[in-house]
PDB file of C-alpha atoms and ligand atoms in Angstrom:
ATOM      1  CA  MET A   1       1.517-129.497 -64.487  1.00  0.00           C
ATOM      2  CA  SER A   2       2.406-130.355 -60.833  1.00  0.00           C
ATOM      3  CA  LYS A   3      -0.031-132.152 -58.551  1.00  0.00           C
ATOM      4  CA  LEU A   4      -2.997-130.471 -56.850  1.00  0.00           C
ATOM      5  CA  VAL A   5      -2.487-129.700 -53.416  1.00  0.00           C
ATOM      6  CA  ARG A   6      -5.730-128.740 -50.816  1.00  0.00           C
ATOM      7  CA  PHE A   7      -4.827-126.205 -47.997  1.00  0.00           C
ATOM      8  CA  GLY A   8      -7.228-124.531 -45.430  1.00  0.00           C
ATOM      9  CA  VAL A   9      -7.087-120.664 -44.879  1.00  0.00           C
ATOM     10  CA  SER A  10      -8.335-119.052 -41.754  1.00  0.00           C
ATOM     11  CA  LEU A  11      -9.607-115.400 -41.991  1.00  0.00           C
ATOM     12  CA  ASP A  12     -12.093-113.056 -40.667  1.00  0.00           C
ATOM     13  CA  GLU A  13     -15.698-113.378 -41.646  1.00  0.00           C
ATOM     14  CA  ASP A  14     -16.162-109.820 -42.751  1.00  0.00           C
ATOM     15  CA  LEU A  15     -12.883-110.282 -45.089  1.00  0.00           C
ATOM     16  CA  LEU A  16     -14.284-113.512 -46.560  1.00  0.00           C
ATOM     17  CA  ASN A  17     -17.690-111.793 -47.222  1.00  0.00           C
ATOM     18  CA  GLN A  18     -16.013-109.021 -48.971  1.00  0.00           C
ATOM     19  CA  PHE A  19     -13.806-111.319 -51.030  1.00  0.00           C
ATOM     20  CA  ASP A  20     -16.980-113.455 -51.974  1.00  0.00           C
ATOM     21  CA  ARG A  21     -18.711-110.161 -53.274  1.00  0.00           C
ATOM     22  CA  LEU A  22     -15.629-109.440 -55.244  1.00  0.00           C
ATOM     23  CA  LEU A  23     -15.653-112.714 -56.820  1.00  0.00           C
ATOM     24  CA  ARG A  24     -19.244-112.401 -57.582  1.00  0.00           C
ATOM     25  CA  GLN A  25     -18.561-109.060 -59.380  1.00  0.00           C
ATOM     26  CA  LYS A  26     -15.401-110.356 -61.209  1.00  0.00           C
ATOM     27  CA  LYS A  27     -17.580-113.382 -62.397  1.00  0.00           C
ATOM     28  CA  TYR A  28     -15.408-116.244 -60.652  1.00  0.00           C
ATOM     29  CA  THR A  29     -17.466-119.488 -59.768  1.00  0.00           C
ATOM     30  CA  ASN A  30     -15.089-120.457 -56.979  1.00  0.00           C
ATOM     31  CA  ARG A  31     -12.544-119.140 -54.497  1.00  0.00           C
ATOM     32  CA  SER A  32      -9.853-121.454 -55.404  1.00  0.00           C
ATOM     33  CA  GLU A  33      -9.481-120.033 -59.065  1.00  0.00           C
ATOM     34  CA  ALA A  34      -9.611-116.470 -57.643  1.00  0.00           C
ATOM     35  CA  ILE A  35      -7.162-117.223 -54.939  1.00  0.00           C
ATOM     36  CA  ARG A  36      -4.810-118.782 -57.702  1.00  0.00           C
ATOM     37  CA  ASP A  37      -5.011-115.742 -59.887  1.00  0.00           C
ATOM     38  CA  LEU A  38      -4.118-113.500 -56.953  1.00  0.00           C
ATOM     39  CA  ILE A  39      -1.004-115.734 -56.347  1.00  0.00           C
ATOM     40  CA  ARG A  40      -0.111-115.627 -59.792  1.00  0.00           C
ATOM     41  CA  GLU A  41      -0.441-111.711 -59.900  1.00  0.00           C
ATOM     42  CA  GLU A  42       1.870-111.568 -57.081  1.00  0.00           C
ATOM     43  CA  LEU A  43       4.508-113.789 -58.546  1.00  0.00           C
ATOM     44  CA  VAL A  44       4.559-111.846 -61.973  1.00  0.00           C
ATOM     45  CA  LYS A  45       4.831-108.588 -59.687  1.00  0.00           C
ATOM     46  CA  LYS A  46       8.032-110.264 -57.936  1.00  0.00           C
ATOM     47  CA  GLU A  47       9.593-111.092 -61.484  1.00  0.00           C
ATOM     48  CA  TRP A  48       9.217-107.601 -62.328  1.00  0.00           C
ATOM     49  CA  THR A  49      10.737-106.429 -59.091  1.00  0.00           C
ATOM     50  CA  GLU A  50      13.537-108.775 -59.291  1.00  0.00           C
ATOM     51  CA  ASN A  51      14.618-107.577 -62.934  1.00  0.00           C
ATOM     52  CA  ARG A  52      13.725-111.132 -64.471  1.00  0.00           C
ATOM     53  CA  GLU A  53      13.332-111.674 -68.248  1.00  0.00           C
ATOM     54  CA  VAL A  54       9.653-111.008 -68.536  1.00  0.00           C
ATOM     55  CA  THR A  55       7.079-109.743 -71.291  1.00  0.00           C
ATOM     56  CA  GLY A  56       4.787-106.828 -71.283  1.00  0.00           C
ATOM     57  CA  ALA A  57       2.743-104.534 -73.591  1.00  0.00           C
ATOM     58  CA  ILE A  58       2.967-100.902 -74.038  1.00  0.00           C
ATOM     59  CA  THR A  59       0.190 -98.888 -75.480  1.00  0.00           C
ATOM     60  CA  LEU A  60       0.294 -95.170 -76.825  1.00  0.00           C
ATOM     61  CA  VAL A  61      -2.091 -92.740 -78.292  1.00  0.00           C
ATOM     62  CA  TYR A  62      -0.994 -89.724 -80.096  1.00  0.00           C
ATOM     63  CA  ASP A  63      -1.625 -87.317 -82.716  1.00  0.00           C
ATOM     64  CA  HIS A  64       0.806 -88.013 -85.706  1.00  0.00           C
ATOM     65  CA  HIS A  65       0.502 -84.426 -86.875  1.00  0.00           C
ATOM     66  CA  ALA A  66       2.976 -83.630 -84.264  1.00  0.00           C
ATOM     67  CA  ARG A  67       6.109 -84.785 -86.311  1.00  0.00           C
ATOM     68  CA  GLU A  68       8.741 -84.259 -83.508  1.00  0.00           C
ATOM     69  CA  LEU A  69       6.659 -86.623 -81.347  1.00  0.00           C
ATOM     70  CA  VAL A  70       6.642 -89.362 -83.947  1.00  0.00           C
ATOM     71  CA  THR A  71      10.409 -89.110 -84.575  1.00  0.00           C
ATOM     72  CA  ARG A  72      10.999 -89.231 -80.788  1.00  0.00           C
ATOM     73  CA  VAL A  73       8.728 -92.252 -80.431  1.00  0.00           C
ATOM     74  CA  LEU A  74      10.697 -93.924 -83.386  1.00  0.00           C
ATOM     75  CA  ASP A  75      14.063 -92.835 -82.052  1.00  0.00           C
ATOM     76  CA  ILE A  76      13.401 -94.265 -78.526  1.00  0.00           C
ATOM     77  CA  GLN A  77      12.128 -97.752 -79.981  1.00  0.00           C
ATOM     78  CA  HIS A  78      15.007 -98.339 -81.823  1.00  0.00           C
ATOM     79  CA  ASP A  79      17.196 -97.576 -78.909  1.00  0.00           C
ATOM     80  CA  TYR A  80      15.375-100.540 -77.172  1.00  0.00           C
ATOM     81  CA  HIS A  81      15.141-102.722 -80.316  1.00  0.00           C
ATOM     82  CA  THR A  82      16.637-105.714 -78.484  1.00  0.00           C
ATOM     83  CA  CYS A  83      13.374-105.454 -76.113  1.00  0.00           C
ATOM     84  CA  ILE A  84      10.743-105.065 -78.822  1.00  0.00           C
ATOM     85  CA  LEU A  85       9.153-108.114 -80.486  1.00  0.00           C
ATOM     86  CA  SER A  86       6.531-106.254 -82.348  1.00  0.00           C
ATOM     87  CA  SER A  87       4.693-103.116 -82.739  1.00  0.00           C
ATOM     88  CA  GLN A  88       1.315-102.387 -84.172  1.00  0.00           C
ATOM     89  CA  HIS A  89       0.281 -99.026 -85.550  1.00  0.00           C
ATOM     90  CA  ILE A  90      -3.607 -98.320 -85.595  1.00  0.00           C
ATOM     91  CA  HIS A  91      -4.728 -95.156 -87.275  1.00  0.00           C
ATOM     92  CA  LEU A  92      -7.984 -94.416 -85.120  1.00  0.00           C
ATOM     93  CA  ASP A  93      -9.280 -91.302 -86.952  1.00  0.00           C
ATOM     94  CA  HIS A  94      -7.604 -88.519 -89.127  1.00  0.00           C
ATOM     95  CA  HIS A  95      -5.508 -87.212 -86.030  1.00  0.00           C
ATOM     96  CA  ASN A  96      -5.191 -89.962 -83.652  1.00  0.00           C
ATOM     97  CA  CYS A  97      -2.880 -93.059 -83.579  1.00  0.00           C
ATOM     98  CA  PHE A  98      -2.969 -96.053 -81.408  1.00  0.00           C
ATOM     99  CA  GLU A  99       0.260 -98.151 -81.048  1.00  0.00           C
ATOM    100  CA  ILE A 100       0.838-101.508 -79.134  1.00  0.00           C
ATOM    101  CA  ILE A 101       4.454-102.394 -78.522  1.00  0.00           C
ATOM    102  CA  VAL A 102       5.168-105.842 -77.307  1.00  0.00           C
ATOM    103  CA  THR A 103       8.168-106.228 -75.409  1.00  0.00           C
ATOM    104  CA  ARG A 104      10.550-108.999 -73.857  1.00  0.00           C
ATOM    105  CA  GLY A 105      13.531-108.355 -71.854  1.00  0.00           C
ATOM    106  CA  LYS A 106      14.772-107.441 -68.420  1.00  0.00           C
ATOM    107  CA  SER A 107      11.840-105.946 -66.491  1.00  0.00           C
ATOM    108  CA  LYS A 108      14.214-102.706 -65.812  1.00  0.00           C
ATOM    109  CA  ASP A 109      14.836-102.240 -69.356  1.00  0.00           C
ATOM    110  CA  ILE A 110      11.071-102.391 -70.291  1.00  0.00           C
ATOM    111  CA  GLU A 111      10.233-100.153 -67.434  1.00  0.00           C
ATOM    112  CA  ALA A 112      12.749 -97.688 -68.751  1.00  0.00           C
ATOM    113  CA  LEU A 113      11.447 -97.840 -72.312  1.00  0.00           C
ATOM    114  CA  PHE A 114       7.785 -97.297 -71.175  1.00  0.00           C
ATOM    115  CA  GLN A 115       8.881 -94.178 -69.116  1.00  0.00           C
ATOM    116  CA  LYS A 116      10.783 -92.745 -71.930  1.00  0.00           C
ATOM    117  CA  LEU A 117       7.800 -93.122 -74.304  1.00  0.00           C
ATOM    118  CA  LYS A 118       5.272 -91.650 -71.605  1.00  0.00           C
ATOM    119  CA  ALA A 119       7.481 -88.747 -71.145  1.00  0.00           C
ATOM    120  CA  VAL A 120       7.470 -87.738 -74.808  1.00  0.00           C
ATOM    121  CA  LYS A 121       5.692 -84.341 -75.089  1.00  0.00           C
ATOM    122  CA  ASN A 122       2.090 -84.531 -76.544  1.00  0.00           C
ATOM    123  CA  VAL A 123       1.747 -88.301 -76.095  1.00  0.00           C
ATOM    124  CA  LYS A 124      -2.140 -88.178 -74.923  1.00  0.00           C
ATOM    125  CA  HIS A 125      -1.996 -91.678 -73.127  1.00  0.00           C
ATOM    126  CA  ALA A 126       0.516 -94.123 -72.359  1.00  0.00           C
ATOM    127  CA  GLY A 127      -0.564 -97.658 -70.746  1.00  0.00           C
ATOM    128  CA  PHE A 128       1.479-100.414 -69.573  1.00  0.00           C
ATOM    129  CA  MET A 129       0.730-104.144 -68.850  1.00  0.00           C
ATOM    130  CA  MET A 130       3.171-106.290 -67.008  1.00  0.00           C
ATOM    131  CA  ALA A 131       3.165-110.043 -68.169  1.00  0.00           C
ATOM    132  CA  THR A 132       5.282-113.064 -67.457  1.00  0.00           C
ATOM    133  CA  ARG A 133       7.027-115.375 -69.671  1.00  0.00           C
ATOM    134  CA  GLY A 134       5.105-118.062 -67.852  1.00  0.00           C
ATOM    135  CA  LYS A 135       8.168-120.145 -67.034  1.00  0.00           C
ATOM    136  CA  HIS A 136       7.742-120.520 -63.485  1.00  0.00           C
ATOM    137  CA  PHE A 137       4.128-120.820 -63.118  1.00  0.00           C
TER     138      PHE A 137
HETATM  139 NI1   NI B  20      -1.600 -93.469 -87.580  1.00  0.00          NI
END
Protein backbone atom coordinates (compact mmCIF):
# COMPACT_ATOMS: atom_id res chain seq x y z
CA MET A 1 0.00 0.00 0.00
CA SER A 2 1.32 3.46 -0.91
CA LYS A 3 1.61 6.27 1.65
CA LEU A 4 -1.44 8.14 2.89
CA VAL A 5 -1.88 11.67 1.52
CA ARG A 6 -4.17 14.33 2.98
CA PHE A 7 -5.83 16.92 0.74
CA GLY A 8 -8.44 19.64 1.20
CA VAL A 9 -11.74 19.73 -0.63
CA SER A 10 -13.85 22.88 -1.07
CA LEU A 11 -17.52 22.48 -1.78
CA ASP A 12 -20.91 24.05 -1.32
CA GLU A 13 -22.27 23.67 2.24
CA ASP A 14 -25.65 22.30 1.08
CA LEU A 15 -23.89 19.68 -1.02
CA LEU A 16 -21.71 18.68 1.94
CA ASN A 17 -24.81 18.41 4.19
CA GLN A 18 -26.46 16.13 1.65
CA PHE A 19 -23.28 14.07 1.44
CA ASP A 20 -23.11 13.74 5.25
CA ARG A 21 -26.75 12.59 5.38
CA LEU A 22 -25.98 10.00 2.72
CA LEU A 23 -22.95 8.80 4.70
CA ARG A 24 -25.07 8.31 7.83
CA GLN A 25 -27.63 6.32 5.83
CA LYS A 26 -24.85 4.18 4.37
CA LYS A 27 -23.28 3.72 7.84
CA TYR A 28 -19.95 5.35 7.02
CA THR A 29 -18.13 6.58 10.12
CA ASN A 30 -16.03 9.18 8.28
CA ARG A 31 -15.91 11.13 5.02
CA SER A 32 -12.51 9.79 3.96
CA GLU A 33 -13.71 6.21 3.65
CA ALA A 34 -16.78 7.32 1.68
CA ILE A 35 -14.68 9.42 -0.69
CA ARG A 36 -12.22 6.52 -1.16
CA ASP A 37 -15.13 4.24 -2.11
CA LEU A 38 -16.50 6.80 -4.59
CA ILE A 39 -13.07 7.12 -6.22
CA ARG A 40 -12.63 3.34 -6.42
CA GLU A 41 -16.09 3.00 -7.97
CA GLU A 42 -15.17 5.51 -10.68
CA LEU A 43 -11.86 3.73 -11.35
CA VAL A 44 -13.68 0.41 -11.74
CA LYS A 45 -16.12 2.04 -14.18
CA LYS A 46 -13.13 3.39 -16.11
CA GLU A 47 -11.60 -0.11 -16.37
CA TRP A 48 -14.88 -1.31 -17.83
CA THR A 49 -15.20 1.49 -20.38
CA GLU A 50 -11.59 0.96 -21.51
CA ASN A 51 -12.14 -2.78 -22.22
CA ARG A 52 -9.55 -3.82 -19.63
CA GLU A 53 -9.23 -7.22 -17.89
CA VAL A 54 -11.95 -7.22 -15.25
CA THR A 55 -14.08 -9.54 -13.15
CA GLY A 56 -17.80 -9.48 -12.69
CA ALA A 57 -20.82 -11.51 -11.68
CA ILE A 58 -23.93 -12.29 -13.67
CA THR A 59 -27.07 -13.61 -12.02
CA LEU A 60 -30.06 -15.22 -13.72
CA VAL A 61 -33.48 -16.32 -12.53
CA TYR A 62 -35.46 -18.60 -14.81
CA ASP A 63 -37.96 -21.45 -14.88
CA HIS A 64 -36.12 -24.63 -15.84
CA HIS A 65 -39.31 -26.09 -17.32
CA ALA A 66 -38.68 -23.83 -20.31
CA ARG A 67 -36.34 -26.37 -21.93
CA GLU A 68 -35.34 -24.22 -24.89
CA LEU A 69 -34.27 -21.53 -22.47
CA VAL A 70 -32.02 -23.91 -20.52
CA THR A 71 -30.34 -25.15 -23.71
CA ARG A 72 -29.84 -21.60 -24.95
CA VAL A 73 -28.38 -20.43 -21.61
CA LEU A 74 -25.90 -23.35 -21.71
CA ASP A 75 -24.98 -22.79 -25.38
CA ILE A 76 -24.20 -19.12 -24.71
CA GLN A 77 -22.05 -19.99 -21.69
CA HIS A 78 -20.07 -22.50 -23.75
CA ASP A 79 -19.51 -19.85 -26.44
CA TYR A 80 -17.95 -17.66 -23.72
CA HIS A 81 -16.21 -20.42 -21.70
CA THR A 82 -12.91 -18.53 -21.71
CA CYS A 83 -14.58 -15.68 -19.75
CA ILE A 84 -16.32 -17.89 -17.18
CA LEU A 85 -14.48 -18.88 -14.00
CA SER A 86 -17.37 -20.72 -12.39
CA SER A 87 -21.11 -20.95 -12.29
CA GLN A 88 -23.39 -22.03 -9.51
CA HIS A 89 -26.91 -23.27 -9.99
CA ILE A 90 -29.38 -23.08 -7.11
CA HIS A 91 -32.85 -24.69 -7.31
CA LEU A 92 -34.99 -22.02 -5.63
CA ASP A 93 -38.22 -24.02 -5.69
CA HIS A 94 -40.03 -26.52 -7.92
CA HIS A 95 -39.92 -24.13 -10.90
CA ASN A 96 -37.31 -21.46 -10.40
CA CYS A 97 -33.54 -21.62 -10.72
CA PHE A 98 -30.99 -19.05 -9.67
CA GLU A 99 -27.65 -19.03 -11.42
CA ILE A 100 -24.52 -17.08 -10.50
CA ILE A 101 -21.86 -16.84 -13.20
CA VAL A 102 -18.47 -15.51 -12.14
CA THR A 103 -16.57 -13.98 -15.03
CA ARG A 104 -13.07 -12.74 -15.81
CA GLY A 105 -11.89 -11.27 -19.09
CA LYS A 106 -12.17 -8.23 -21.32
CA SER A 107 -15.06 -6.06 -20.21
CA LYS A 108 -16.59 -5.95 -23.71
CA ASP A 109 -16.75 -9.77 -23.84
CA ILE A 110 -18.34 -9.97 -20.39
CA GLU A 111 -20.89 -7.31 -21.30
CA ALA A 112 -21.71 -9.17 -24.53
CA LEU A 113 -22.15 -12.40 -22.55
CA PHE A 114 -24.50 -10.63 -20.14
CA GLN A 115 -26.56 -9.03 -22.92
CA LYS A 116 -26.95 -12.38 -24.68
CA LEU A 117 -28.06 -14.17 -21.50
CA LYS A 118 -30.42 -11.33 -20.58
CA ALA A 119 -32.02 -11.44 -24.02
CA VAL A 120 -32.89 -15.16 -23.81
CA LYS A 121 -36.67 -15.49 -23.96
CA ASN A 122 -38.33 -16.19 -20.59
CA VAL A 123 -35.37 -15.25 -18.40
CA LYS A 124 -37.21 -13.68 -15.43
CA HIS A 125 -34.34 -11.56 -14.16
CA ALA A 126 -30.76 -10.92 -15.19
CA GLY A 127 -28.40 -9.05 -12.87
CA PHE A 128 -24.91 -7.74 -13.46
CA MET A 129 -22.18 -6.56 -11.12
CA MET A 130 -19.00 -4.91 -12.32
CA ALA A 131 -15.91 -5.68 -10.26
CA THR A 132 -12.20 -5.24 -10.63
CA ARG A 133 -9.21 -7.54 -10.63
CA GLY A 134 -7.83 -5.12 -8.07
CA LYS A 135 -4.45 -4.72 -9.75
CA HIS A 136 -4.44 -0.93 -9.93
CA PHE A 137 -5.79 0.09 -6.53
NI1 LIG B 1 -32.61 -25.53 -10.96
